[in-house]
Amino acid sequence: QKKTHKTPTNPTKKKKKKKKRTNKKRTMASTIIAFKGDGFVMVASAGTEAMYYIKFKDDQDTITEIDSNKLLAVSGENGDRVNFSEYIKANIQLNRIRSHNRRQSTPAAANFVRETLAYALRRGPYQVQVMIAGYDLPLSEHDDTVPAGGQGHLYYCDYLGTL
């Protein structure tokens, strides 16, 4: 007969589980806040750029002036935020030139932003969240699409292109 020697298992010893390492960047959330009231829109943002608990900059400009009555407040990764803001601003200005110096309304600009984010989602997504704020004035005294005193608009669009 063969005798085998088994070592008794110790129930108090537990096998250590290996932790999976991930190389994900963790950034601190940026803050954008906006208010729409009767006849005005107010936008504010924190300009802090940080990763983990290390603060890189305190004076990041996250609000871009599209034209004299529209603002684009963008939060997200620094490269995506700057690239997306400049792309939207340049294309809205190009659209103004093509339409014989007529300004685009704020709802039209918001739909352009939504369309751009939805298209980019299938190509190479921008990881940005956007607030579009604007104040539209009537084009003439016969313009019935905007109230006589003007109208403020505020839109939010996430990185998936949801307006």
PDB file of N, CA and C in Angstrom, residues 23-30 48-57 77-78:
ATOM      1  N   ASN A  23      -4.712  51.795 -16.135  1.00  0.00           N
ATOM      2  CA  ASN A  23      -3.992  53.038 -16.417  1.00  0.00           C
ATOM      3  C   ASN A  23      -4.957  54.150 -16.789  1.00  0.00           C
ATOM      4  N   LYS A  24      -6.099  54.170 -16.152  1.00  0.00           N
ATOM      5  CA  LYS A  24      -7.077  55.221 -16.440  1.00  0.00           C
ATOM      6  C   LYS A  24      -6.662  56.509 -15.751  1.00  0.00           C
ATOM      7  N   LYS A  25      -6.807  57.602 -16.477  1.00  0.00           N
ATOM      8  CA  LYS A  25      -6.568  58.910 -15.871  1.00  0.00           C
ATOM      9  C   LYS A  25      -7.794  59.281 -15.057  1.00  0.00           C
ATOM     10  N   ARG A  26      -7.575  59.803 -13.925  1.00  0.00           N
ATOM     11  CA  ARG A  26      -8.696  60.278 -13.112  1.00  0.00           C
ATOM     12  C   ARG A  26      -8.540  61.775 -12.942  1.00  0.00           C
ATOM     13  N   THR A  27      -9.505  62.475 -13.432  1.00  0.00           N
ATOM     14  CA  THR A  27      -9.443  63.927 -13.348  1.00  0.00           C
ATOM     15  C   THR A  27     -10.517  64.423 -12.391  1.00  0.00           C
ATOM     16  N   MET A  28     -10.250  65.545 -11.823  1.00  0.00           N
ATOM     17  CA  MET A  28     -11.226  66.167 -10.952  1.00  0.00           C
ATOM     18  C   MET A  28     -12.325  66.755 -11.838  1.00  0.00           C
ATOM     19  N   ALA A  29     -13.519  66.707 -11.359  1.00  0.00           N
ATOM     20  CA  ALA A  29     -14.654  67.215 -12.140  1.00  0.00           C
ATOM     21  C   ALA A  29     -14.591  68.733 -12.215  1.00  0.00           C
ATOM     22  N   SER A  30     -14.924  69.257 -13.364  1.00  0.00           N
ATOM     23  CA  SER A  30     -15.009  70.702 -13.506  1.00  0.00           C
ATOM     24  C   SER A  30     -16.466  71.114 -13.328  1.00  0.00           C
ATOM     25  N   THR A  48     -10.421  75.320 -12.912  1.00  0.00           N
ATOM     26  CA  THR A  48      -9.375  74.474 -12.348  1.00  0.00           C
ATOM     27  C   THR A  48      -9.137  73.264 -13.239  1.00  0.00           C
ATOM     28  N   GLU A  49      -7.881  72.999 -13.549  1.00  0.00           N
ATOM     29  CA  GLU A  49      -7.499  71.793 -14.277  1.00  0.00           C
ATOM     30  C   GLU A  49      -6.659  70.954 -13.325  1.00  0.00           C
ATOM     31  N   ALA A  50      -7.122  69.725 -13.035  1.00  0.00           N
ATOM     32  CA  ALA A  50      -6.420  68.880 -12.074  1.00  0.00           C
ATOM     33  C   ALA A  50      -6.509  67.418 -12.471  1.00  0.00           C
ATOM     34  N   MET A  51      -5.545  66.636 -11.986  1.00  0.00           N
ATOM     35  CA  MET A  51      -5.574  65.192 -12.152  1.00  0.00           C
ATOM     36  C   MET A  51      -5.272  64.598 -10.779  1.00  0.00           C
ATOM     37  N   TYR A  52      -6.075  63.642 -10.359  1.00  0.00           N
ATOM     38  CA  TYR A  52      -6.037  63.122  -9.006  1.00  0.00           C
ATOM     39  C   TYR A  52      -6.185  64.314  -8.062  1.00  0.00           C
ATOM     40  N   TYR A  53      -5.195  64.534  -7.219  1.00  0.00           N
ATOM     41  CA  TYR A  53      -5.268  65.656  -6.288  1.00  0.00           C
ATOM     42  C   TYR A  53      -4.228  66.715  -6.612  1.00  0.00           C
ATOM     43  N   ILE A  54      -3.667  66.633  -7.799  1.00  0.00           N
ATOM     44  CA  ILE A  54      -2.663  67.595  -8.232  1.00  0.00           C
ATOM     45  C   ILE A  54      -3.332  68.643  -9.115  1.00  0.00           C
ATOM     46  N   LYS A  55      -3.209  69.869  -8.702  1.00  0.00           N
ATOM     47  CA  LYS A  55      -3.812  70.964  -9.458  1.00  0.00           C
ATOM     48  C   LYS A  55      -2.772  71.522 -10.423  1.00  0.00           C
ATOM     49  N   PHE A  56      -3.107  71.529 -11.717  1.00  0.00           N
ATOM     50  CA  PHE A  56      -2.191  72.043 -12.728  1.00  0.00           C
ATOM     51  C   PHE A  56      -2.368  73.543 -12.924  1.00  0.00           C
ATOM     52  N   LYS A  57      -3.605  73.954 -13.147  1.00  0.00           N
ATOM     53  CA  LYS A  57      -3.873  75.356 -13.431  1.00  0.00           C
ATOM     54  C   LYS A  57      -5.133  75.794 -12.709  1.00  0.00           C
ATOM     55  N   GLU A  77     -12.057  66.833 -20.721  1.00  0.00           N
ATOM     56  CA  GLU A  77     -10.604  66.773 -20.854  1.00  0.00           C
ATOM     57  C   GLU A  77     -10.097  68.019 -21.573  1.00  0.00           C
ATOM     58  N   ASN A  78      -8.911  68.463 -21.204  1.00  0.00           N
ATOM     59  CA  ASN A  78      -8.395  69.734 -21.708  1.00  0.00           C
ATOM     60  C   ASN A  78      -8.279  69.762 -23.234  1.00  0.00           C
TER      61      ASN A  78
END
